[in-house]
Short mmCIF file of C-alpha atoms in Angstrom, two decimals:
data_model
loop_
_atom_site.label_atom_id
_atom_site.label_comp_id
_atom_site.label_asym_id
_atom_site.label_seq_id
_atom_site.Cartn_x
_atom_site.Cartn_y
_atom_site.Cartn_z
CA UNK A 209 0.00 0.00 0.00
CA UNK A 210 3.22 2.41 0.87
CA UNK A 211 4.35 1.74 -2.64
CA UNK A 212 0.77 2.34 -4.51
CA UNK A 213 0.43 6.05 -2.51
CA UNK A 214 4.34 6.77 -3.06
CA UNK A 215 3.54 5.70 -7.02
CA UNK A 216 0.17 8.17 -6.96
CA UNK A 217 2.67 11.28 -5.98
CA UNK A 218 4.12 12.56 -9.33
CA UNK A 219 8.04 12.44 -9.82
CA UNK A 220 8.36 16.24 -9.78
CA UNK A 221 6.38 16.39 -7.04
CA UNK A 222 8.30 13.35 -5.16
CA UNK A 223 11.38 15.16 -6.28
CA UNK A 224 10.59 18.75 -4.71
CA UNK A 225 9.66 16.96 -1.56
CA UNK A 226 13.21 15.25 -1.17
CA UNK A 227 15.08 18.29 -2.18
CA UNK A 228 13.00 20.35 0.21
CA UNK A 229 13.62 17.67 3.08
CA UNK A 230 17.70 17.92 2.19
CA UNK A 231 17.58 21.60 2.55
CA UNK A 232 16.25 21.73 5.99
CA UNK A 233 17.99 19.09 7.34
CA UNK A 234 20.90 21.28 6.05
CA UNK A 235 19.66 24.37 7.28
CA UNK A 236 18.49 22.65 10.50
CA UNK A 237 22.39 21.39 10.60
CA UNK A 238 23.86 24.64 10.32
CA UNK A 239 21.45 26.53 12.48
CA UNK A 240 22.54 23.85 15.45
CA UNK A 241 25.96 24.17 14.86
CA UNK A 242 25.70 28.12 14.68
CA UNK A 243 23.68 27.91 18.13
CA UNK A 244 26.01 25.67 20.08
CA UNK A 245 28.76 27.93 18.53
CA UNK A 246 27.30 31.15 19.36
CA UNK A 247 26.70 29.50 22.64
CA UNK A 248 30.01 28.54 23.76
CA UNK A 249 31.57 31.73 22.56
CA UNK A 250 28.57 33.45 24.76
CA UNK A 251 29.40 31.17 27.72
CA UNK A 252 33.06 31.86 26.75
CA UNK A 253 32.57 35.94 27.16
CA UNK A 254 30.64 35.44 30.31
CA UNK A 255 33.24 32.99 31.78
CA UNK A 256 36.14 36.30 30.66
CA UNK A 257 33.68 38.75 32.65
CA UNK A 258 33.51 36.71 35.68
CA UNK A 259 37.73 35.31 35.32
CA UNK A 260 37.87 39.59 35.71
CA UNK A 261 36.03 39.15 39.03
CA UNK A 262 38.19 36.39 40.53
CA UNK A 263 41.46 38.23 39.32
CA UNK A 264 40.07 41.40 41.34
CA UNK A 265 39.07 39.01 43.99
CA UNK A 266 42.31 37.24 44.33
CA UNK A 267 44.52 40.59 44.12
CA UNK A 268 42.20 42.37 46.75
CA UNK A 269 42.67 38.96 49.00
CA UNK A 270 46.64 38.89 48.22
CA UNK A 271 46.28 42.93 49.53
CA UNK A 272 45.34 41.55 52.81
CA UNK A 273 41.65 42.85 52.42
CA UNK A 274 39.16 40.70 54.01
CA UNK A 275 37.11 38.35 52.05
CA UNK A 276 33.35 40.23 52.90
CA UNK A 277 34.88 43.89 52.16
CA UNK A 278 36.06 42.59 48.90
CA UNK A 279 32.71 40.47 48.12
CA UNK A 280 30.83 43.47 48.96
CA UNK A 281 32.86 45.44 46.18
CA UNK A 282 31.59 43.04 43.76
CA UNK A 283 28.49 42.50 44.51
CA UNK A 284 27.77 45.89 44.98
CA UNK A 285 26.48 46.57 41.01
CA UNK A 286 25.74 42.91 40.76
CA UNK A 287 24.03 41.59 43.85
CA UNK A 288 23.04 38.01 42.00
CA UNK A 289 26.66 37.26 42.07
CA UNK A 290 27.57 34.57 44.05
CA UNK A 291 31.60 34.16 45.63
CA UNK A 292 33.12 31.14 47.03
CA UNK A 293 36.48 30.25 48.66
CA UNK A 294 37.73 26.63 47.97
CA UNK A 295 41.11 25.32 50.12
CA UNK A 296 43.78 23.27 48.19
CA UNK A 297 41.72 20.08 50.26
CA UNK A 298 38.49 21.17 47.82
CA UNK A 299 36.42 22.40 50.67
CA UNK A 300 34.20 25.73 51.06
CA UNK A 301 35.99 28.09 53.48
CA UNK A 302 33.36 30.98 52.39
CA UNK A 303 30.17 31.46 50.28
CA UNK A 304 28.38 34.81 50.48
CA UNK A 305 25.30 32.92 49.70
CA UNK A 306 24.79 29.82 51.42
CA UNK A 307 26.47 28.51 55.15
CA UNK A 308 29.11 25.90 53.75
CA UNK A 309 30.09 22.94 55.80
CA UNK A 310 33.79 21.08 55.90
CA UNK A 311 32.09 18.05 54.69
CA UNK A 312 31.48 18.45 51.60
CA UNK A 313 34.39 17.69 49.42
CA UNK A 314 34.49 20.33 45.96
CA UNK A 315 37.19 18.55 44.70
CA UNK A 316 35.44 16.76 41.80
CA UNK A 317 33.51 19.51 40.63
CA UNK A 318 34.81 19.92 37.22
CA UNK A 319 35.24 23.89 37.24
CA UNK A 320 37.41 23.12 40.67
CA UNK A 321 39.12 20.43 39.18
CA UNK A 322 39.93 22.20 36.19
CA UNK A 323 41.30 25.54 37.78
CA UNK A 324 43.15 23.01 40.04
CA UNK A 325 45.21 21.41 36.85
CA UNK A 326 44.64 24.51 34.31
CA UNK A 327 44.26 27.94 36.84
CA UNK A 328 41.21 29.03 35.16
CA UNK A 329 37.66 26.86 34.08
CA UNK A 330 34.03 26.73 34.18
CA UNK A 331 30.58 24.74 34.28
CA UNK A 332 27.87 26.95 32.24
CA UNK A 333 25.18 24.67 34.58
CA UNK A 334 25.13 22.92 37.48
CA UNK A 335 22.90 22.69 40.33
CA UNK A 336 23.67 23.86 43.27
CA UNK A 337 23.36 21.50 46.44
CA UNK A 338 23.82 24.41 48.75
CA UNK A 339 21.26 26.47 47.45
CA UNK A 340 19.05 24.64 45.00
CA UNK A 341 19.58 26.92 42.19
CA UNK A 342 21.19 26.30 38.99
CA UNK A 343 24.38 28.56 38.21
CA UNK A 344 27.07 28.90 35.47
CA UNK A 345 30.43 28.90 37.21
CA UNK A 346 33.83 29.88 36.73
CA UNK A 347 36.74 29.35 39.28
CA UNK A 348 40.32 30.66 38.87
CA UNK A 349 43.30 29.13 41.00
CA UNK A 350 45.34 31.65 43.09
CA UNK A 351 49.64 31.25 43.64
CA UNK A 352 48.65 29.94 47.35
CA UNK A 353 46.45 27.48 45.72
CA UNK A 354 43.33 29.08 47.18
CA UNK A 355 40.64 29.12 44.34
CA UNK A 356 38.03 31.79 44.09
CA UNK A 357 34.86 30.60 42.34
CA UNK A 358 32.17 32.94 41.11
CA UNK A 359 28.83 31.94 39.85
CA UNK A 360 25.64 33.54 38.01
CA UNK A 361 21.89 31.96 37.92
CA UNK A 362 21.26 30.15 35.39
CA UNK A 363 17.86 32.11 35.10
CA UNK A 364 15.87 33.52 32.40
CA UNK A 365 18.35 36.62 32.10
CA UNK A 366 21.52 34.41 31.35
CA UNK A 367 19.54 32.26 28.99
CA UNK A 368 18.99 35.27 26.89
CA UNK A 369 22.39 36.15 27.23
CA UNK A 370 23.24 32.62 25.86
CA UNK A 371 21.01 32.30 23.57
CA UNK A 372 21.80 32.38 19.78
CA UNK A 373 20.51 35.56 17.94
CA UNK A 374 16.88 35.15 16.42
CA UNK A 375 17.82 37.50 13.44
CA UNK A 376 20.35 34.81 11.76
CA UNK A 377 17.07 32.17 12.73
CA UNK A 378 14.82 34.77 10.49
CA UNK A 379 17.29 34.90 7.69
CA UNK A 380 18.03 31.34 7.60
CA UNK A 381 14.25 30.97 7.30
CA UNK A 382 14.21 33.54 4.86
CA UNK A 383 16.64 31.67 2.58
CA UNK A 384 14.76 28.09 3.65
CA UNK A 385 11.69 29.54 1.64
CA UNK A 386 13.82 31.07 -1.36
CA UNK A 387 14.98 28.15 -1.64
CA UNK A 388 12.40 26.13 -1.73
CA UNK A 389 11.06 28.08 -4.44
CA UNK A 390 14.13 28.00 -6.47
CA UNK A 391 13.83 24.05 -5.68
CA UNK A 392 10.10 23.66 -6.60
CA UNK A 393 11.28 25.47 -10.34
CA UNK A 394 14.13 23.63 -10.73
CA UNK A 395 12.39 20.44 -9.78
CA UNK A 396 9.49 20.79 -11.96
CA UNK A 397 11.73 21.31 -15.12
CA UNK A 398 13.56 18.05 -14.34
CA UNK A 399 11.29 15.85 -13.02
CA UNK A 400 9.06 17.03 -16.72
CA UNK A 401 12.48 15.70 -18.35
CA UNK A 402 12.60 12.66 -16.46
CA UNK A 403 9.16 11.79 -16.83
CA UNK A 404 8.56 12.60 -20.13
CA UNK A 405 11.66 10.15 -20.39
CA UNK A 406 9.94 7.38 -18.38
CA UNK A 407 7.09 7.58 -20.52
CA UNK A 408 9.68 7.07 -23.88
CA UNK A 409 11.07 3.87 -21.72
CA UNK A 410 7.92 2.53 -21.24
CA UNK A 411 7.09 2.59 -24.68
CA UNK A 412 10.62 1.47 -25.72
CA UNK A 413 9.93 -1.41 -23.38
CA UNK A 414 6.75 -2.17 -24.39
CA UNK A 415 8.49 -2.06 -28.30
CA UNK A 416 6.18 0.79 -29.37
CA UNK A 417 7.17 3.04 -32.37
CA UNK A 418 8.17 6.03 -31.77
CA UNK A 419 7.14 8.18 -34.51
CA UNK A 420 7.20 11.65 -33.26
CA UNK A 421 8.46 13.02 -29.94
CA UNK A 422 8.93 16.54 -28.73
CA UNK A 423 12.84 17.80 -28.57
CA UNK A 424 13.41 18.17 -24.93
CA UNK A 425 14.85 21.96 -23.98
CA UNK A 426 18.73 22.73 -25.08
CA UNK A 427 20.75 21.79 -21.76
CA UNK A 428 22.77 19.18 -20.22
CA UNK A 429 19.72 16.70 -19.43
CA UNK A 430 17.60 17.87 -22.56
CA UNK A 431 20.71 16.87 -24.91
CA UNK A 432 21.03 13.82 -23.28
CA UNK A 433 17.36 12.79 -23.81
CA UNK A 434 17.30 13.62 -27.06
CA UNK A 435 20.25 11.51 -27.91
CA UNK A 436 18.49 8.57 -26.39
CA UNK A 437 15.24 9.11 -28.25
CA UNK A 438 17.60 9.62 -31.53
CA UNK A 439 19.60 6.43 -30.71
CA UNK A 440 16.34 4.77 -30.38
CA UNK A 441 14.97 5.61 -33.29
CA UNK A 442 17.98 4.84 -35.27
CA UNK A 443 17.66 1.03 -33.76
CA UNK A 444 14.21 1.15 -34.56
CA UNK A 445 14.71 1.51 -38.28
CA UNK A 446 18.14 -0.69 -37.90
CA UNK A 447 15.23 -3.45 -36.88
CA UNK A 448 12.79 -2.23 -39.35
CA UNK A 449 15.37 -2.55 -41.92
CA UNK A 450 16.91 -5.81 -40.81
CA UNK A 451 13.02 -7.30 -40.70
CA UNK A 452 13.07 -6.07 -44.38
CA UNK A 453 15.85 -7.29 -45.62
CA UNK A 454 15.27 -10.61 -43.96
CA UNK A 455 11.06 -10.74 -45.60
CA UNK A 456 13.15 -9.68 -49.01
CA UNK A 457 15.71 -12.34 -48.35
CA UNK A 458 13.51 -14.93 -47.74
CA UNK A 459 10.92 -13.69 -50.80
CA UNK A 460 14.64 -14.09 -53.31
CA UNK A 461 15.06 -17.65 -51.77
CA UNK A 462 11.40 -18.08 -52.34
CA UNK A 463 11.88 -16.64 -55.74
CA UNK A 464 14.77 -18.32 -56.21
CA UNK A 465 13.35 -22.30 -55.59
CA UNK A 466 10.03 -21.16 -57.91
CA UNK A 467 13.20 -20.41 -60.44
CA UNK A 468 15.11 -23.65 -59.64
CA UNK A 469 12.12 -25.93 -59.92
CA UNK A 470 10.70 -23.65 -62.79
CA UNK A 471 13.82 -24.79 -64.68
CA UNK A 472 14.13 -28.28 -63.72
CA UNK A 473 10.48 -28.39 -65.69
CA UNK A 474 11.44 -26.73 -68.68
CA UNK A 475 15.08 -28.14 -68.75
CA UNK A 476 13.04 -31.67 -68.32
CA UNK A 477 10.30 -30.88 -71.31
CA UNK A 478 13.61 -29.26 -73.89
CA UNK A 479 15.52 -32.71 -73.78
CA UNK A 480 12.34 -34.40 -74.52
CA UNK A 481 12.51 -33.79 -78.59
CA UNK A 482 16.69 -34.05 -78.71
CA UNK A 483 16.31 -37.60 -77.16
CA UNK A 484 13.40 -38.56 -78.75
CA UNK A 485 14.76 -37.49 -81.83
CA UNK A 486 17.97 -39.25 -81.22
CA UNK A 487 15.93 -42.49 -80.33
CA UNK A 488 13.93 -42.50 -83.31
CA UNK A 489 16.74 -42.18 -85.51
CA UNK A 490 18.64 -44.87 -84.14
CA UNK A 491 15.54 -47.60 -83.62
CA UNK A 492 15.22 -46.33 -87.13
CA UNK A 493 18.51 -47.86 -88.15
CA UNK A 494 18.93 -50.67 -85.87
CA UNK A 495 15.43 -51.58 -87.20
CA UNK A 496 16.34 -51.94 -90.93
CA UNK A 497 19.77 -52.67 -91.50
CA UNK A 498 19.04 -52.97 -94.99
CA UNK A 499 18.95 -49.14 -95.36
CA UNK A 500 20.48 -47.27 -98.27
CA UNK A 501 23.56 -45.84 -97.51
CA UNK A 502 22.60 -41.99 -98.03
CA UNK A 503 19.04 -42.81 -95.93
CA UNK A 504 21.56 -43.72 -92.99
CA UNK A 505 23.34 -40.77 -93.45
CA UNK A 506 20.86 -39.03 -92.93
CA UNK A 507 19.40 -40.07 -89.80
CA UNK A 508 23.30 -40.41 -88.10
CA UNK A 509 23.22 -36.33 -89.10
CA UNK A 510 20.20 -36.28 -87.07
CA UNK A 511 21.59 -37.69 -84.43
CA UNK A 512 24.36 -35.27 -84.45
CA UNK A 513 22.02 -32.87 -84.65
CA UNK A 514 19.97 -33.60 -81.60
CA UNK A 515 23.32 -34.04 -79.95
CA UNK A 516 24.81 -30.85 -80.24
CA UNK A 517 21.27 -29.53 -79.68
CA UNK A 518 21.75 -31.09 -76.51
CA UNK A 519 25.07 -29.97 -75.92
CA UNK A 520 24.48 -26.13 -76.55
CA UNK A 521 21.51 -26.81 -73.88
CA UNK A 522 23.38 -28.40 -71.09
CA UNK A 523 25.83 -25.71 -71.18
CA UNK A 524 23.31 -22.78 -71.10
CA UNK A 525 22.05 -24.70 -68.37
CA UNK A 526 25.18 -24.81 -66.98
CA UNK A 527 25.98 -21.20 -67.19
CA UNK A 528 22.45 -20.03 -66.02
CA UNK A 529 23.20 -22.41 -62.91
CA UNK A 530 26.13 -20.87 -62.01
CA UNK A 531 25.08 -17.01 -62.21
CA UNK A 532 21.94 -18.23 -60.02
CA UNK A 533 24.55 -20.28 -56.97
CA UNK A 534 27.51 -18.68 -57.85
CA UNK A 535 27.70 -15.41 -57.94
CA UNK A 536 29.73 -14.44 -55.14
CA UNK A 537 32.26 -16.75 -56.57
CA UNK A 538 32.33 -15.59 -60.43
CA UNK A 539 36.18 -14.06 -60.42
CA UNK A 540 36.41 -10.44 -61.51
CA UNK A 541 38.81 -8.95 -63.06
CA UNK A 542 40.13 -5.24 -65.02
CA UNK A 543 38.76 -6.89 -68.98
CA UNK A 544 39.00 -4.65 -72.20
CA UNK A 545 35.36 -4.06 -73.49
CA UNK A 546 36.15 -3.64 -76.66
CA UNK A 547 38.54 -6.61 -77.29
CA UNK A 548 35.93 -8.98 -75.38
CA UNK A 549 33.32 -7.92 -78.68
CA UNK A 550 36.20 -7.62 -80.96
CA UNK A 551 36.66 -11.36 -80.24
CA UNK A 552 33.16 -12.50 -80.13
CA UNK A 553 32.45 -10.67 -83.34
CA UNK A 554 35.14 -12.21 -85.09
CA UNK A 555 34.43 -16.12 -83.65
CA UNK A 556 30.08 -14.98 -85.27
CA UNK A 557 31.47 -13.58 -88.67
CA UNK A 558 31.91 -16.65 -90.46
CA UNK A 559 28.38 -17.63 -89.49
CA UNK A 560 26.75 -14.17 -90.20
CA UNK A 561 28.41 -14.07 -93.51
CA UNK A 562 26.93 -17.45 -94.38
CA UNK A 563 23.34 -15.55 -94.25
CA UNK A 564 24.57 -12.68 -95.84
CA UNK A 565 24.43 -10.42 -92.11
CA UNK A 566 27.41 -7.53 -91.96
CA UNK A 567 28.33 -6.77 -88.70
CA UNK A 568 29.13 -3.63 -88.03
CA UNK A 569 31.18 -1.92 -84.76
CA UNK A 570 31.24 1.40 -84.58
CA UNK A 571 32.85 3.71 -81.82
CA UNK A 572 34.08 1.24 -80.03
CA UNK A 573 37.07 2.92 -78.10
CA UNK A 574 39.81 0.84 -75.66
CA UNK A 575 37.79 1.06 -72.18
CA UNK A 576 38.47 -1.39 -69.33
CA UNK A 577 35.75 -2.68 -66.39
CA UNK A 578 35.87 -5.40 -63.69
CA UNK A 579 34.46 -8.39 -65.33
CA UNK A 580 33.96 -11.95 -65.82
CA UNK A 581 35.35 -12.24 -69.33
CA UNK A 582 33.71 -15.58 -70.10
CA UNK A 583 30.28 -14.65 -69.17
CA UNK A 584 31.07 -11.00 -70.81
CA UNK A 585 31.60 -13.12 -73.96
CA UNK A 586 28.51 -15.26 -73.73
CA UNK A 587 26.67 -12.03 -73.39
CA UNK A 588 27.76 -10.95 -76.16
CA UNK A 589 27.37 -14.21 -78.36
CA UNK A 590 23.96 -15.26 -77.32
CA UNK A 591 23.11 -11.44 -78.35
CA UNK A 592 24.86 -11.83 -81.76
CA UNK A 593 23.81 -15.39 -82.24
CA UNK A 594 20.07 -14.51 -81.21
CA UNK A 595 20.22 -11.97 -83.97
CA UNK A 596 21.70 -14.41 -86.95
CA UNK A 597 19.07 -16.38 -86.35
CA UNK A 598 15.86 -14.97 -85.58
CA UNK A 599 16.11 -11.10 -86.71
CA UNK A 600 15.22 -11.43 -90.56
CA UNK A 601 18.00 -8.52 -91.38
CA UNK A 602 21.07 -8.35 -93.02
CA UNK A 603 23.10 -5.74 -90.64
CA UNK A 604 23.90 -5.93 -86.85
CA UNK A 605 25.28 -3.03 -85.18
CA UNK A 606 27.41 -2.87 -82.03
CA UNK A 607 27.92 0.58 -80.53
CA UNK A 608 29.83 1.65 -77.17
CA UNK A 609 30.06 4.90 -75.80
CA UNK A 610 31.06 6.36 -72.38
CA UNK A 611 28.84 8.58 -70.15
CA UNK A 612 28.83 9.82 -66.71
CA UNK A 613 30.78 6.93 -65.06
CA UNK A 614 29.09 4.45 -67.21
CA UNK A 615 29.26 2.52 -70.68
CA UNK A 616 26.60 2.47 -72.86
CA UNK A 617 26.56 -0.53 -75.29
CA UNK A 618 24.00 -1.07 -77.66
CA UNK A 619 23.44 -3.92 -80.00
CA UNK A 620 21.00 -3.37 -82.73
CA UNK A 621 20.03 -5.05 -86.14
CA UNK A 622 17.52 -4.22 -89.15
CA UNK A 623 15.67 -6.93 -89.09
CA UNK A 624 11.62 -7.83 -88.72
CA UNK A 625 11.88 -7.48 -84.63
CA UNK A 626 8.68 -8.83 -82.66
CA UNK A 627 5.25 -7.72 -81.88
CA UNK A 628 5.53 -5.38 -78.92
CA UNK A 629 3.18 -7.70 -76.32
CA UNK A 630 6.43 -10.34 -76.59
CA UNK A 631 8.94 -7.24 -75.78
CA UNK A 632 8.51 -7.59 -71.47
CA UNK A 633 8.88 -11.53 -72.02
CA UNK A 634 12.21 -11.79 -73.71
CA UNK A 635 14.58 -12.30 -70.93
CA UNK A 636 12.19 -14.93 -69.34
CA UNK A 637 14.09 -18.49 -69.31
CA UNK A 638 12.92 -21.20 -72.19
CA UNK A 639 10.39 -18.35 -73.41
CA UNK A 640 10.06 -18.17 -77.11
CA UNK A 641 7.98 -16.12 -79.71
CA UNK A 642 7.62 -18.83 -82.34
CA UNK A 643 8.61 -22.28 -80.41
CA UNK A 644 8.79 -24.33 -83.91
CA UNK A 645 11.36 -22.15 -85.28
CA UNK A 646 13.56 -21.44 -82.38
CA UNK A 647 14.04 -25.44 -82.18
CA UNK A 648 14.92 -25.36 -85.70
CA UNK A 649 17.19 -23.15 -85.62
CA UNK A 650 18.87 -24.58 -82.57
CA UNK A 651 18.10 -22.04 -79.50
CA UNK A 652 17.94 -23.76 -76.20
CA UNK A 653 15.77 -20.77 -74.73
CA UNK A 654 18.51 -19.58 -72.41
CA UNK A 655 20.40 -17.19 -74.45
CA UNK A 656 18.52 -13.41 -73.42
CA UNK A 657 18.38 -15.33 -69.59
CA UNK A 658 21.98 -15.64 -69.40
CA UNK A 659 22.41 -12.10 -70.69
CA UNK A 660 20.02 -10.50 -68.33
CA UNK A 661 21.56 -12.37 -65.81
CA UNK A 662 24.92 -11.82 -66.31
CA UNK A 663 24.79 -8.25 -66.92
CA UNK A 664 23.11 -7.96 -63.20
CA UNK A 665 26.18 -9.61 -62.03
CA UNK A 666 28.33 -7.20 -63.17
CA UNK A 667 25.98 -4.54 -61.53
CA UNK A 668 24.58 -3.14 -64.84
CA UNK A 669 21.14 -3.37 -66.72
CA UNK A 670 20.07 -4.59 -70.06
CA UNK A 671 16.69 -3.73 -71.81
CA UNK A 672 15.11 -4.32 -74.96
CA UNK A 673 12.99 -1.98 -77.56
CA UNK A 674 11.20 -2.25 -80.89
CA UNK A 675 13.16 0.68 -83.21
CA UNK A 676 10.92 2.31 -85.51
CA UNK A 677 12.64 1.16 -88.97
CA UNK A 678 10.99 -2.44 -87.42
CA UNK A 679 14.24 -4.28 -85.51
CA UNK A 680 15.46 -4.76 -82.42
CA UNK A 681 18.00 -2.68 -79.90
CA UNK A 682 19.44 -4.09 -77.04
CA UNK A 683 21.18 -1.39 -74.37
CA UNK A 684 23.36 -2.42 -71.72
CA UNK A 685 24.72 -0.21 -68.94
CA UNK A 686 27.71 -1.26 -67.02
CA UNK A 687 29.77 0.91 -64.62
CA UNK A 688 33.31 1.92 -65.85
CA UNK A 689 36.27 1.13 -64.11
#
């Protein structure tokens, strides 16, 4: 129940009540150590006044004046004053106020015992057994060892003398309440900070978003608190990304196995006709030996046929494998652009030429990027080789050019191009406008995949567009070294 009323109090207000309770047990500390001091040096004054008596006393006595004609003296302008003779032995042998006896022994009494060791001390209260009266005392020792003791009442009178000066009590109270109103300002703009700063932990501990919050004021404590709330939201969007990147990881894996199994399917349905072609062909021969010579040929080229059909397949396979597991550990290195086509051009010639194509390659200037030059080639090739066979023209042109950090290339030809609803489709793996003449002409379906592909791993683009004179343009972008 203590806990539940100490939790209803606010924090500022909690706070204000513990500084206020610190500064009056500090003022409360000094004002008790000012009193006792004021005290003692008022007790100290009074014992010097009264020290002055016995000196007088003593000197009058050492004179050879009796002891009443010099008590009279004193007591004449202070008639409360009270005189006593102790012997070395610590008895009374006088005491202008009460009959003293032999038998009691003074010794002990600490004023007695201290002018006895010291010359000179005093008791500011002590009641008297003679008399019944409380007195302060203060007893000197003379050179015969007599000791004169004089005493005031401890009355109303000396406690006012004592007593410490009620002024410095009304200015210490003075400064209690200025400072308690200093306190309750400084108090309240704190505990705001701190709870303000509660309320951010228990919504950082309850995971909340923090969307917007309030800049605290510009000092030590505000700058503070609005590094934490900054350092909080920075790990909030470190986990917000992170989450991200992990949903966008796992959608590319996801991505990645609808790929895989995507191309185990087609890979399974393209060997289908190669092998079955291969089979009928040789169940064909096996089947009649008595074939003509030429007829066998014939099939045995069809064989081959299917073959290398099959071997131009399993090694776009293989390629398109790799770029999809292997990234990371394709080796780059600094390649020349421009030798890279200059060879691939030259190794396609000899077929282009057979169907009358010219390829041209224009502005093509020594530049050098990090590269793969194998899969730089097969770009390339499947590009070239793509248009030999499918374009319909009789020109290819290559073009390079440099611009802001980057190289253009483009790859263009003249030929019939394709109806613009195939255009977004191109790059997709095994896809093919006309299905009968892409197997005829010996395309595995891989070729634009592996360029796409490839041309990502080297941190570029590629895209494809109808040009108006009715062929194709390819443009790849690849950062310059």
């Amino acid at each position: 129940m203590a806990m539940s009323s100490s939790n209803k109090i606010s924090y500022p207000i909690r706070l204000f009540l513990w500084l206020l309770c610190y500064s009056l047990l500090m003022v409360c500390g000094f004002v008790s150590y000012q009193y006792c001091r004021e005290k003692e040096f008022k007790a100290e004054e009074l014992n010097l006044r009264l020290q002055l008596v016995n000196e007088r006393i003593l000197t009058d006595l050492g004179e050879g004046k009796s002891i009443e004609e010099t008590v009279r003296s004193e007591t004449s302008q202070t008639p409360e004053l009270r005189v006593s003779l102790i012997n070395r032995n610590g008895r009374v042998v006088y005491d202008n106020f009460a009959e003293y006896t032999d038998s009691i022994d003074h010794a002990k009494r600490s004023e007695i015992a201290g002018a006895s060791e010291r010359g000179a001390a005093y008791t500011v209260r002590r009641l008297s057994e003679s008399t019944g009266q409380s007195y302060f005392y203060s007893a000197t020792r003379g050179e015969n060892g007599m000791i004169v003791r004089t005493a005031m009442p401890y009355d109303v009178s000396l406690l006012k003398l004592l007593e410490v000066d009620y002024g410095f009590l009304r200015i210490m109270g003075l400064m209690v309440v200025l400072m308690c109103v200093l306190g309750y300002f400084a108090t309240r703009k704190i505990g705001r900070h701190i709870s303000r700063l509660s309320a951010f932990a228990d919504k950082a501990e309850k995971g909340e978003k923090i969307y917007d919050t309030a800049p605290f004021p510009d000092d030590e404590l505000g700058r503070i608190s609005n590094n934490i709330v900054r350092l909080y939201a920075r790990l909030q969007q470190a986990i917000a990304d992170r989450d991200r990147e992990h949903r966008e990881a796992f959608r590319q894996q996801q991505e990645k196995e609808r790929i895989k199994k995507q191309l185990t399917n087609n890979i399974n349905h393209e060997l289908k006709t190669p092998v079955a072609s291969i089979d009928i062909c040789v169940d064909t021969i096996l089947a009649h030996p008595e074939m003509e010579a030429g007829k066998r040929t014939e099939f045995l080229y069809r064989c081959k046929a299917s073959a290398e059909r099959l071997k131009r397949l399993l090694a776009d396979v293989s390629v398109i494998t790799r770029l999809d597991d292997g990234g990371m550990a394709i080796e780059m290195e600094e390649t020349r652009l421009d030798r890279v086509i200059a060879d691939v051009v030259a190794e396609c010639e000899p077929m282009a030429s057979a169907k009358g194509i010219q390829i041209e390659c224009n502005s093509i200037e020594p530049t050098t990027i990090r590269a793969n030059q194998d899969l730089l080639s097969s770009v390339f090739r499947n590009l070239i080789d793509n248009a030999i066979a499918y374009s319909g023209g009789n020109k290819i042109d290559i073009r390079c050019v440099s611009m802001n950090d980057n190289l253009i290339i483009t790859v263009a030809d003249n030929g019939s191009g394709v109806p613009d609803e195939h255009l977004p489709r191109l790059f997709e793996r095994f896809y093919r406008i006309d299905k009968g003449r892409s197997r005829s002409a010996g395309g595995t379906g891989l070729g634009l995949a592996i360029v796409k592909n490839a041309v990502l791993l080297h941190g570029g683009t590629v895209e494809v567009e109808k040009l108006s004179s009715g062929g194709l343009i390819f443009t790849i972008i690849l950062p310059a070294l």
